PDB file of C-alpha atoms in Angstrom:
ATOM      1  CA  MET A   8     -17.050 -12.110  13.710  1.00  0.00           C
ATOM      2  CA  THR A   9     -14.270 -10.038  12.125  1.00  0.00           C
ATOM      3  CA  ARG A  10     -15.001  -6.314  12.295  1.00  0.00           C
ATOM      4  CA  ILE A  11     -13.334  -4.278   9.545  1.00  0.00           C
ATOM      5  CA  ALA A  12     -13.320  -0.470   9.620  1.00  0.00           C
ATOM      6  CA  VAL A  13     -12.838   1.346   6.310  1.00  0.00           C
ATOM      7  CA  CYS A  14     -11.489   4.894   6.176  1.00  0.00           C
ATOM      8  CA  ALA A  15     -10.005   7.047   3.412  1.00  0.00           C
ATOM      9  CA  PRO A  16      -6.735   8.766   4.381  1.00  0.00           C
ATOM     10  CA  SER A  17      -6.181   9.874   0.787  1.00  0.00           C
ATOM     11  CA  THR A  18      -8.974  10.183  -1.804  1.00  0.00           C
ATOM     12  CA  PRO A  19     -12.704   9.408  -1.633  1.00  0.00           C
ATOM     13  CA  ILE A  20     -14.690   6.436  -2.822  1.00  0.00           C
ATOM     14  CA  THR A  21     -18.171   6.481  -4.323  1.00  0.00           C
ATOM     15  CA  PRO A  22     -21.303   5.198  -2.585  1.00  0.00           C
ATOM     16  CA  GLU A  23     -21.691   2.783  -5.513  1.00  0.00           C
ATOM     17  CA  ASP A  24     -18.300   1.196  -4.839  1.00  0.00           C
ATOM     18  CA  ALA A  25     -19.096   0.943  -1.143  1.00  0.00           C
ATOM     19  CA  GLU A  26     -22.450  -0.710  -1.820  1.00  0.00           C
ATOM     20  CA  ALA A  27     -20.870  -3.204  -4.214  1.00  0.00           C
ATOM     21  CA  VAL A  28     -18.370  -4.278  -1.548  1.00  0.00           C
ATOM     22  CA  ARG A  29     -21.045  -4.359   1.165  1.00  0.00           C
ATOM     23  CA  ALA A  30     -23.151  -6.644  -1.031  1.00  0.00           C
ATOM     24  CA  LEU A  31     -20.199  -8.933  -1.742  1.00  0.00           C
ATOM     25  CA  ALA A  32     -19.317  -9.151   1.945  1.00  0.00           C
ATOM     26  CA  ALA A  33     -22.925  -9.862   2.941  1.00  0.00           C
ATOM     27  CA  ALA A  34     -23.305 -12.586   0.309  1.00  0.00           C
ATOM     28  CA  GLU A  35     -19.959 -14.364   0.700  1.00  0.00           C
ATOM     29  CA  PHE A  36     -18.461 -13.387   4.056  1.00  0.00           C
ATOM     30  CA  PRO A  37     -21.080 -13.759   6.790  1.00  0.00           C
ATOM     31  CA  GLY A  38     -18.285 -13.644   9.359  1.00  0.00           C
ATOM     32  CA  VAL A  39     -17.371 -10.066   8.378  1.00  0.00           C
ATOM     33  CA  ASP A  40     -18.866  -6.925   9.884  1.00  0.00           C
ATOM     34  CA  LEU A  41     -17.902  -4.144   7.454  1.00  0.00           C
ATOM     35  CA  MET A  42     -18.024  -0.612   8.871  1.00  0.00           C
ATOM     36  CA  ILE A  43     -17.458   2.015   6.160  1.00  0.00           C
ATOM     37  CA  HIS A  44     -16.825   5.415   7.739  1.00  0.00           C
ATOM     38  CA  ASP A  45     -18.874   8.318   6.372  1.00  0.00           C
ATOM     39  CA  GLN A  46     -15.613  10.208   5.885  1.00  0.00           C
ATOM     40  CA  CYS A  47     -14.872   7.946   2.904  1.00  0.00           C
ATOM     41  CA  PHE A  48     -17.408   9.923   0.845  1.00  0.00           C
ATOM     42  CA  ALA A  49     -16.301  13.426   1.838  1.00  0.00           C
ATOM     43  CA  VAL A  50     -14.699  15.582  -0.843  1.00  0.00           C
ATOM     44  CA  GLU A  51     -12.439  18.595  -0.514  1.00  0.00           C
ATOM     45  CA  GLY A  52     -10.474  19.230  -3.673  1.00  0.00           C
ATOM     46  CA  HIS A  53      -8.362  16.157  -4.361  1.00  0.00           C
ATOM     47  CA  PHE A  54      -8.922  14.674  -0.919  1.00  0.00           C
ATOM     48  CA  ALA A  55     -11.512  12.673   1.016  1.00  0.00           C
ATOM     49  CA  GLY A  56     -12.228  15.684   3.199  1.00  0.00           C
ATOM     50  CA  PRO A  57      -9.800  18.129   4.801  1.00  0.00           C
ATOM     51  CA  ASP A  58      -6.667  16.895   6.555  1.00  0.00           C
ATOM     52  CA  ASP A  59      -8.164  17.033  10.043  1.00  0.00           C
ATOM     53  CA  MET A  60     -11.233  15.027   8.978  1.00  0.00           C
ATOM     54  CA  ARG A  61      -9.135  12.307   7.363  1.00  0.00           C
ATOM     55  CA  ARG A  62      -6.771  12.209  10.355  1.00  0.00           C
ATOM     56  CA  ASP A  63      -9.592  11.987  12.879  1.00  0.00           C
ATOM     57  CA  ALA A  64     -11.409   9.224  10.991  1.00  0.00           C
ATOM     58  CA  LEU A  65      -8.216   7.174  10.836  1.00  0.00           C
ATOM     59  CA  VAL A  66      -7.552   7.660  14.558  1.00  0.00           C
ATOM     60  CA  GLU A  67     -11.166   6.766  15.380  1.00  0.00           C
ATOM     61  CA  CYS A  68     -10.941   3.501  13.429  1.00  0.00           C
ATOM     62  CA  ALA A  69      -7.497   2.600  14.763  1.00  0.00           C
ATOM     63  CA  ASN A  70      -8.370   3.255  18.412  1.00  0.00           C
ATOM     64  CA  ASP A  71     -11.733   1.456  18.362  1.00  0.00           C
ATOM     65  CA  PRO A  72     -11.164  -1.681  20.472  1.00  0.00           C
ATOM     66  CA  SER A  73     -14.036  -3.490  18.713  1.00  0.00           C
ATOM     67  CA  VAL A  74     -12.288  -3.270  15.316  1.00  0.00           C
ATOM     68  CA  ASP A  75      -9.987  -6.064  14.139  1.00  0.00           C
ATOM     69  CA  ALA A  76      -8.684  -4.501  10.923  1.00  0.00           C
ATOM     70  CA  VAL A  77      -8.449  -1.057   9.313  1.00  0.00           C
ATOM     71  CA  TRP A  78      -8.905  -1.208   5.554  1.00  0.00           C
ATOM     72  CA  PHE A  79      -7.785   1.818   3.572  1.00  0.00           C
ATOM     73  CA  ALA A  80     -10.439   2.685   1.003  1.00  0.00           C
ATOM     74  CA  ARG A  81      -8.368   4.051  -1.858  1.00  0.00           C
ATOM     75  CA  GLY A  82      -4.946   5.438  -2.753  1.00  0.00           C
ATOM     76  CA  GLY A  83      -4.249   8.522  -4.822  1.00  0.00           C
ATOM     77  CA  TYR A  84      -2.542  11.107  -2.663  1.00  0.00           C
ATOM     78  CA  GLY A  85      -2.973  12.567   0.812  1.00  0.00           C
ATOM     79  CA  ALA A  86      -1.918  10.027   3.447  1.00  0.00           C
ATOM     80  CA  CYS A  87       1.503  11.634   3.947  1.00  0.00           C
ATOM     81  CA  ARG A  88      -0.177  14.895   5.027  1.00  0.00           C
ATOM     82  CA  ILE A  89      -1.806  13.250   8.054  1.00  0.00           C
ATOM     83  CA  ALA A  90       0.325  10.197   8.860  1.00  0.00           C
ATOM     84  CA  GLU A  91       2.614  11.568  11.571  1.00  0.00           C
ATOM     85  CA  ALA A  92      -0.168  13.385  13.432  1.00  0.00           C
ATOM     86  CA  ALA A  93      -2.449  10.357  13.274  1.00  0.00           C
ATOM     87  CA  LEU A  94       0.159   7.854  14.446  1.00  0.00           C
ATOM     88  CA  ALA A  95       0.996  10.088  17.416  1.00  0.00           C
ATOM     89  CA  ARG A  96      -2.615   9.674  18.614  1.00  0.00           C
ATOM     90  CA  PHE A  97      -2.854   5.896  18.232  1.00  0.00           C
ATOM     91  CA  ASP A  98      -3.450   4.114  21.538  1.00  0.00           C
ATOM     92  CA  HIS A  99      -3.039   0.540  22.766  1.00  0.00           C
ATOM     93  CA  ALA A 100      -6.015  -0.738  20.765  1.00  0.00           C
ATOM     94  CA  ALA A 101      -4.382   0.468  17.531  1.00  0.00           C
ATOM     95  CA  GLY A 102      -1.499  -1.922  18.111  1.00  0.00           C
ATOM     96  CA  GLN A 103      -3.733  -4.991  17.920  1.00  0.00           C
ATOM     97  CA  LYS A 104      -4.988  -4.473  14.349  1.00  0.00           C
ATOM     98  CA  THR A 105      -4.207  -5.377  10.755  1.00  0.00           C
ATOM     99  CA  TYR A 106      -3.836  -2.365   8.420  1.00  0.00           C
ATOM    100  CA  LEU A 107      -4.403  -3.146   4.751  1.00  0.00           C
ATOM    101  CA  GLY A 108      -3.774  -1.065   1.625  1.00  0.00           C
ATOM    102  CA  TYR A 109      -1.209  -0.105  -0.997  1.00  0.00           C
ATOM    103  CA  SER A 110      -0.244   2.794  -3.256  1.00  0.00           C
ATOM    104  CA  ASP A 111      -0.519   6.039  -1.258  1.00  0.00           C
ATOM    105  CA  ALA A 112      -1.426   4.012   1.839  1.00  0.00           C
ATOM    106  CA  GLY A 113       2.242   2.997   1.865  1.00  0.00           C
ATOM    107  CA  TYR A 114       3.045   6.164   3.820  1.00  0.00           C
ATOM    108  CA  LEU A 115       0.914   4.793   6.648  1.00  0.00           C
ATOM    109  CA  LEU A 116       2.179   1.228   6.270  1.00  0.00           C
ATOM    110  CA  GLY A 117       5.757   2.504   6.477  1.00  0.00           C
ATOM    111  CA  GLY A 118       5.037   4.667   9.505  1.00  0.00           C
ATOM    112  CA  LEU A 119       3.186   1.856  11.260  1.00  0.00           C
ATOM    113  CA  TYR A 120       6.059  -0.523  10.616  1.00  0.00           C
ATOM    114  CA  ARG A 121       8.604   1.998  11.840  1.00  0.00           C
ATOM    115  CA  GLU A 122       6.640   2.516  15.069  1.00  0.00           C
ATOM    116  CA  ARG A 123       5.857  -1.206  15.439  1.00  0.00           C
ATOM    117  CA  ILE A 124       2.128  -0.581  15.522  1.00  0.00           C
ATOM    118  CA  GLY A 125      -0.146  -3.420  14.470  1.00  0.00           C
ATOM    119  CA  LYS A 126       0.310  -5.525  11.350  1.00  0.00           C
ATOM    120  CA  PRO A 127       0.810  -3.477   8.149  1.00  0.00           C
ATOM    121  CA  VAL A 128      -0.066  -5.357   4.947  1.00  0.00           C
ATOM    122  CA  HIS A 129       0.358  -4.333   1.299  1.00  0.00           C
ATOM    123  CA  GLY A 130      -2.748  -5.555  -0.523  1.00  0.00           C
ATOM    124  CA  PRO A 131      -6.025  -4.735  -2.309  1.00  0.00           C
ATOM    125  CA  MET A 132      -8.269  -1.871  -1.230  1.00  0.00           C
ATOM    126  CA  LEU A 133     -12.033  -1.374  -1.368  1.00  0.00           C
ATOM    127  CA  ALA A 134     -11.829   0.860  -4.466  1.00  0.00           C
ATOM    128  CA  ASP A 135     -10.283  -2.029  -6.423  1.00  0.00           C
ATOM    129  CA  ILE A 136     -13.852  -3.294  -6.855  1.00  0.00           C
ATOM    130  CA  ARG A 137     -14.059  -1.021  -9.926  1.00  0.00           C
ATOM    131  CA  ARG A 138     -11.069  -2.626 -11.666  1.00  0.00           C
ATOM    132  CA  GLU A 139     -11.397  -5.440 -14.172  1.00  0.00           C
ATOM    133  CA  GLY A 140     -11.265  -8.517 -11.971  1.00  0.00           C
ATOM    134  CA  GLY A 141     -11.800  -6.320  -8.915  1.00  0.00           C
ATOM    135  CA  VAL A 142     -14.267  -8.686  -7.278  1.00  0.00           C
ATOM    136  CA  ASP A 143     -11.480 -11.235  -6.921  1.00  0.00           C
ATOM    137  CA  ALA A 144      -9.177  -8.580  -5.451  1.00  0.00           C
ATOM    138  CA  VAL A 145     -11.764  -7.648  -2.822  1.00  0.00           C
ATOM    139  CA  ARG A 146     -12.394 -11.320  -2.060  1.00  0.00           C
ATOM    140  CA  ARG A 147      -8.643 -11.768  -1.563  1.00  0.00           C
ATOM    141  CA  ALA A 148      -8.512  -8.885   0.907  1.00  0.00           C
ATOM    142  CA  LEU A 149     -11.557 -10.025   2.891  1.00  0.00           C
ATOM    143  CA  ASN A 150     -10.289 -13.612   3.009  1.00  0.00           C
ATOM    144  CA  PHE A 151      -6.954 -12.411   4.335  1.00  0.00           C
ATOM    145  CA  MET A 152      -8.479 -10.238   7.040  1.00  0.00           C
ATOM    146  CA  MET A 153     -10.542 -13.208   8.213  1.00  0.00           C
ATOM    147  CA  VAL A 154      -7.931 -15.985   8.141  1.00  0.00           C
ATOM    148  CA  ALA A 155      -4.603 -14.218   7.326  1.00  0.00           C
ATOM    149  CA  GLU A 156      -3.403 -17.133   5.220  1.00  0.00           C
ATOM    150  CA  GLU A 157      -4.777 -16.767   1.687  1.00  0.00           C
ATOM    151  CA  GLY A 158      -3.753 -14.650  -1.286  1.00  0.00           C
ATOM    152  CA  LEU A 159      -0.126 -14.134  -0.275  1.00  0.00           C
ATOM    153  CA  GLU A 160       2.591 -13.149  -2.751  1.00  0.00           C
ATOM    154  CA  PRO A 161       4.101 -16.499  -3.826  1.00  0.00           C
ATOM    155  CA  SER A 162       7.759 -15.817  -3.011  1.00  0.00           C
ATOM    156  CA  LEU A 163       6.889 -15.379   0.671  1.00  0.00           C
ATOM    157  CA  ALA A 164       6.561 -19.138   1.057  1.00  0.00           C
ATOM    158  CA  GLY A 165      10.305 -19.698   0.838  1.00  0.00           C
ATOM    159  CA  GLU A 166      11.573 -16.343   2.079  1.00  0.00           C
ATOM    160  CA  ARG A 167      13.972 -16.343   5.052  1.00  0.00           C
ATOM    161  CA  HIS A 168      14.141 -12.550   5.441  1.00  0.00           C
ATOM    162  CA  PRO A 169      11.508 -10.075   6.620  1.00  0.00           C
ATOM    163  CA  VAL A 170       9.652  -8.537   3.688  1.00  0.00           C
ATOM    164  CA  VAL A 171       7.943  -5.227   2.878  1.00  0.00           C
ATOM    165  CA  ALA A 172       6.205  -3.951  -0.258  1.00  0.00           C
ATOM    166  CA  PHE A 173       5.617  -0.434  -1.545  1.00  0.00           C
ATOM    167  CA  ASN A 174       4.625   1.534  -4.565  1.00  0.00           C
ATOM    168  CA  LEU A 175       7.945   2.827  -5.921  1.00  0.00           C
ATOM    169  CA  MET A 176       6.906   6.491  -5.886  1.00  0.00           C
ATOM    170  CA  THR A 177       5.741   6.175  -2.286  1.00  0.00           C
ATOM    171  CA  LEU A 178       8.945   4.449  -1.189  1.00  0.00           C
ATOM    172  CA  ALA A 179      11.094   7.071  -2.919  1.00  0.00           C
ATOM    173  CA  MET A 180       9.172   9.873  -1.181  1.00  0.00           C
ATOM    174  CA  LEU A 181       9.451   8.107   2.208  1.00  0.00           C
ATOM    175  CA  GLY A 182      13.245   8.164   2.073  1.00  0.00           C
ATOM    176  CA  GLY A 183      14.701  10.664   4.517  1.00  0.00           C
ATOM    177  CA  THR A 184      11.384  11.295   6.319  1.00  0.00           C
ATOM    178  CA  ARG A 185      10.201  10.397   9.819  1.00  0.00           C
ATOM    179  CA  LEU A 186       7.891   7.764   8.322  1.00  0.00           C
ATOM    180  CA  MET A 187      10.656   5.715   6.709  1.00  0.00           C
ATOM    181  CA  PRO A 188      11.213   2.412   8.519  1.00  0.00           C
ATOM    182  CA  GLY A 189      14.565   0.742   8.901  1.00  0.00           C
ATOM    183  CA  LEU A 190      14.775  -1.928   6.206  1.00  0.00           C
ATOM    184  CA  ALA A 191      18.205  -3.472   6.725  1.00  0.00           C
ATOM    185  CA  ASN A 192      18.133  -7.222   6.067  1.00  0.00           C
ATOM    186  CA  HIS A 193      14.663  -6.983   4.451  1.00  0.00           C
ATOM    187  CA  VAL A 194      13.554  -8.018   1.004  1.00  0.00           C
ATOM    188  CA  VAL A 195      11.855  -4.961  -0.482  1.00  0.00           C
ATOM    189  CA  MET A 196       9.205  -5.362  -3.188  1.00  0.00           C
ATOM    190  CA  VAL A 197       8.210  -2.405  -5.366  1.00  0.00           C
ATOM    191  CA  GLU A 198       5.636  -1.765  -8.098  1.00  0.00           C
ATOM    192  CA  GLU A 199       4.621   1.277 -10.151  1.00  0.00           C
ATOM    193  CA  VAL A 200       1.914   2.572 -12.466  1.00  0.00           C
ATOM    194  CA  SER A 201       1.478   5.371 -15.011  1.00  0.00           C
ATOM    195  CA  GLU A 202       5.036   6.683 -14.925  1.00  0.00           C
ATOM    196  CA  HIS A 203       7.362   7.212 -17.885  1.00  0.00           C
ATOM    197  CA  LEU A 204      10.394   4.932 -17.836  1.00  0.00           C
ATOM    198  CA  TYR A 205      12.693   7.904 -17.298  1.00  0.00           C
ATOM    199  CA  ALA A 206      10.639   8.690 -14.181  1.00  0.00           C
ATOM    200  CA  VAL A 207      10.931   5.070 -13.023  1.00  0.00           C
ATOM    201  CA  ASP A 208      14.699   5.427 -13.423  1.00  0.00           C
ATOM    202  CA  ARG A 209      14.643   8.669 -11.407  1.00  0.00           C
ATOM    203  CA  LEU A 210      12.610   7.018  -8.640  1.00  0.00           C
ATOM    204  CA  PHE A 211      15.048   4.111  -8.413  1.00  0.00           C
ATOM    205  CA  PHE A 212      17.919   6.621  -8.203  1.00  0.00           C
ATOM    206  CA  HIS A 213      16.430   8.074  -5.032  1.00  0.00           C
ATOM    207  CA  ALA A 214      14.854   4.961  -3.508  1.00  0.00           C
ATOM    208  CA  THR A 215      17.938   2.758  -3.762  1.00  0.00           C
ATOM    209  CA  ALA A 216      20.033   5.448  -2.091  1.00  0.00           C
ATOM    210  CA  HIS A 217      17.935   4.798   1.048  1.00  0.00           C
ATOM    211  CA  LEU A 218      18.035   0.999   0.865  1.00  0.00           C
ATOM    212  CA  GLY A 219      21.574   0.251   1.978  1.00  0.00           C
ATOM    213  CA  GLY A 220      21.842  -3.070   3.793  1.00  0.00           C
ATOM    214  CA  ILE A 221      18.669  -4.641   2.457  1.00  0.00           C
ATOM    215  CA  ALA A 222      18.716  -8.361   1.711  1.00  0.00           C
ATOM    216  CA  GLY A 223      17.300  -7.927  -1.771  1.00  0.00           C
ATOM    217  CA  LEU A 224      14.862  -6.175  -4.069  1.00  0.00           C
ATOM    218  CA  ARG A 225      12.001  -7.698  -6.044  1.00  0.00           C
ATOM    219  CA  LEU A 226      10.221  -5.880  -8.867  1.00  0.00           C
ATOM    220  CA  GLY A 227       6.465  -6.072  -9.171  1.00  0.00           C
ATOM    221  CA  ARG A 228       4.503  -4.930 -12.190  1.00  0.00           C
ATOM    222  CA  VAL A 229       5.308  -1.574 -13.756  1.00  0.00           C
ATOM    223  CA  SER A 230       2.125  -0.970 -15.732  1.00  0.00           C
ATOM    224  CA  ASP A 231       0.416   1.596 -17.953  1.00  0.00           C
ATOM    225  CA  VAL A 232       3.758   3.153 -18.890  1.00  0.00           C
ATOM    226  CA  PRO A 233       3.137   6.293 -21.013  1.00  0.00           C
ATOM    227  CA  GLU A 234       4.916   6.524 -24.353  1.00  0.00           C
ATOM    228  CA  ASN A 235       7.646   9.152 -24.385  1.00  0.00           C
ATOM    229  CA  ASP A 236       8.803  11.202 -27.368  1.00  0.00           C
ATOM    230  CA  ARG A 237      11.899   8.967 -27.556  1.00  0.00           C
ATOM    231  CA  PRO A 238      12.594   5.437 -26.293  1.00  0.00           C
ATOM    232  CA  PHE A 239      14.279   5.304 -22.905  1.00  0.00           C
ATOM    233  CA  GLY A 240      16.509   2.438 -23.948  1.00  0.00           C
ATOM    234  CA  ALA A 241      15.829   0.088 -21.033  1.00  0.00           C
ATOM    235  CA  ASP A 242      12.725  -1.569 -19.657  1.00  0.00           C
ATOM    236  CA  ALA A 243      11.625  -1.497 -16.014  1.00  0.00           C
ATOM    237  CA  LEU A 244      13.400  -4.746 -15.157  1.00  0.00           C
ATOM    238  CA  GLU A 245      16.671  -3.494 -16.619  1.00  0.00           C
ATOM    239  CA  ILE A 246      16.288  -0.195 -14.752  1.00  0.00           C
ATOM    240  CA  ALA A 247      15.767  -1.993 -11.435  1.00  0.00           C
ATOM    241  CA  GLN A 248      18.786  -4.203 -12.022  1.00  0.00           C
ATOM    242  CA  TYR A 249      20.940  -1.206 -13.009  1.00  0.00           C
ATOM    243  CA  TRP A 250      20.261   0.673  -9.757  1.00  0.00           C
ATOM    244  CA  CYS A 251      20.619  -2.470  -7.663  1.00  0.00           C
ATOM    245  CA  ASN A 252      24.050  -2.977  -9.199  1.00  0.00           C
ATOM    246  CA  ARG A 253      24.979   0.652  -8.504  1.00  0.00           C
ATOM    247  CA  HIS A 254      24.232   0.195  -4.791  1.00  0.00           C
ATOM    248  CA  ALA A 255      25.339  -3.449  -4.390  1.00  0.00           C
ATOM    249  CA  ILE A 256      21.742  -4.493  -3.668  1.00  0.00           C
ATOM    250  CA  PRO A 257      20.916  -8.106  -4.574  1.00  0.00           C
ATOM    251  CA  PHE A 258      18.185  -8.248  -7.199  1.00  0.00           C
ATOM    252  CA  VAL A 259      16.270 -11.385  -6.239  1.00  0.00           C
ATOM    253  CA  GLY A 260      13.563 -11.556  -8.895  1.00  0.00           C
ATOM    254  CA  GLU A 261      10.069 -10.405  -9.700  1.00  0.00           C
ATOM    255  CA  ALA A 262       7.020 -10.088  -7.456  1.00  0.00           C
ATOM    256  CA  ASP A 263       3.311 -10.652  -8.013  1.00  0.00           C
ATOM    257  CA  ILE A 264       2.222  -7.187  -6.880  1.00  0.00           C
ATOM    258  CA  GLY A 265       0.977  -4.185  -8.819  1.00  0.00           C
ATOM    259  CA  HIS A 266      -1.716  -1.582  -9.381  1.00  0.00           C
ATOM    260  CA  ASP A 267      -4.190  -4.180 -10.654  1.00  0.00           C
ATOM    261  CA  ALA A 268      -6.678  -6.758  -9.505  1.00  0.00           C
ATOM    262  CA  ALA A 269      -3.997  -9.478  -9.410  1.00  0.00           C
ATOM    263  CA  ASN A 270      -2.135  -7.619  -6.621  1.00  0.00           C
ATOM    264  CA  LYS A 271      -1.164 -10.188  -4.001  1.00  0.00           C
ATOM    265  CA  LEU A 272      -0.814  -9.618  -0.261  1.00  0.00           C
ATOM    266  CA  VAL A 273       2.486  -8.887   1.482  1.00  0.00           C
ATOM    267  CA  PRO A 274       2.387  -8.728   5.307  1.00  0.00           C
ATOM    268  CA  PHE A 275       5.271  -6.600   6.578  1.00  0.00           C
ATOM    269  CA  GLY A 276       7.952  -8.328   8.577  1.00  0.00           C
TER     270      GLY A 276
END
């Protein structure tokens, strides 16, 4: 039996989403014991409860020796407010787990990787059940947490370097903080959603300044780009290549990751 604890370090989920995933797990994954923390439904302003509640729920899930994986419920914003304090309280049991999420959860994935705690993985979250095709995304996540072999981003099969994946905004904000891992000799994958192209350019300006020595960069999907009052003059792929050239970073292609139900899994390392 694989026991998966779900907590919400950022924003809340709805009971309806939780019940949909519980029903899917019960019907198709009899080897999964899904424990969804009550904190996932708490609401305080933007967040899934106040900072101390979100921190404590994360620590409780991470330090529970009966839990095999910690699944982050949803992104949004908020994980960076609790990450350092939570990681400081992780014990030996926390180091034996898989941690799965993306988007805002990247602050925790980065901090975990920096501290060499457990197995951080960029991949679908519980709240993806509400997306078009979200059932397949949730299946992909549950399959991975059971067997750790399915649903991987395709380029990993032939990759010789360690790999990480982040939302571009999250990676840019990590730069220069105590959560930023060392990424020399890594292939770094990035994706983005709902940002103007000029903002994507700005994010690459900052992110690539903190990526010296990486083995390469791959660009995932940049989706739901708002229309600006004037064309930017370059698409997301051209922007990524421009900033890679500025910093002598090899651009090694595209990646099958993004803020959508097709988001594939990228284990760190």
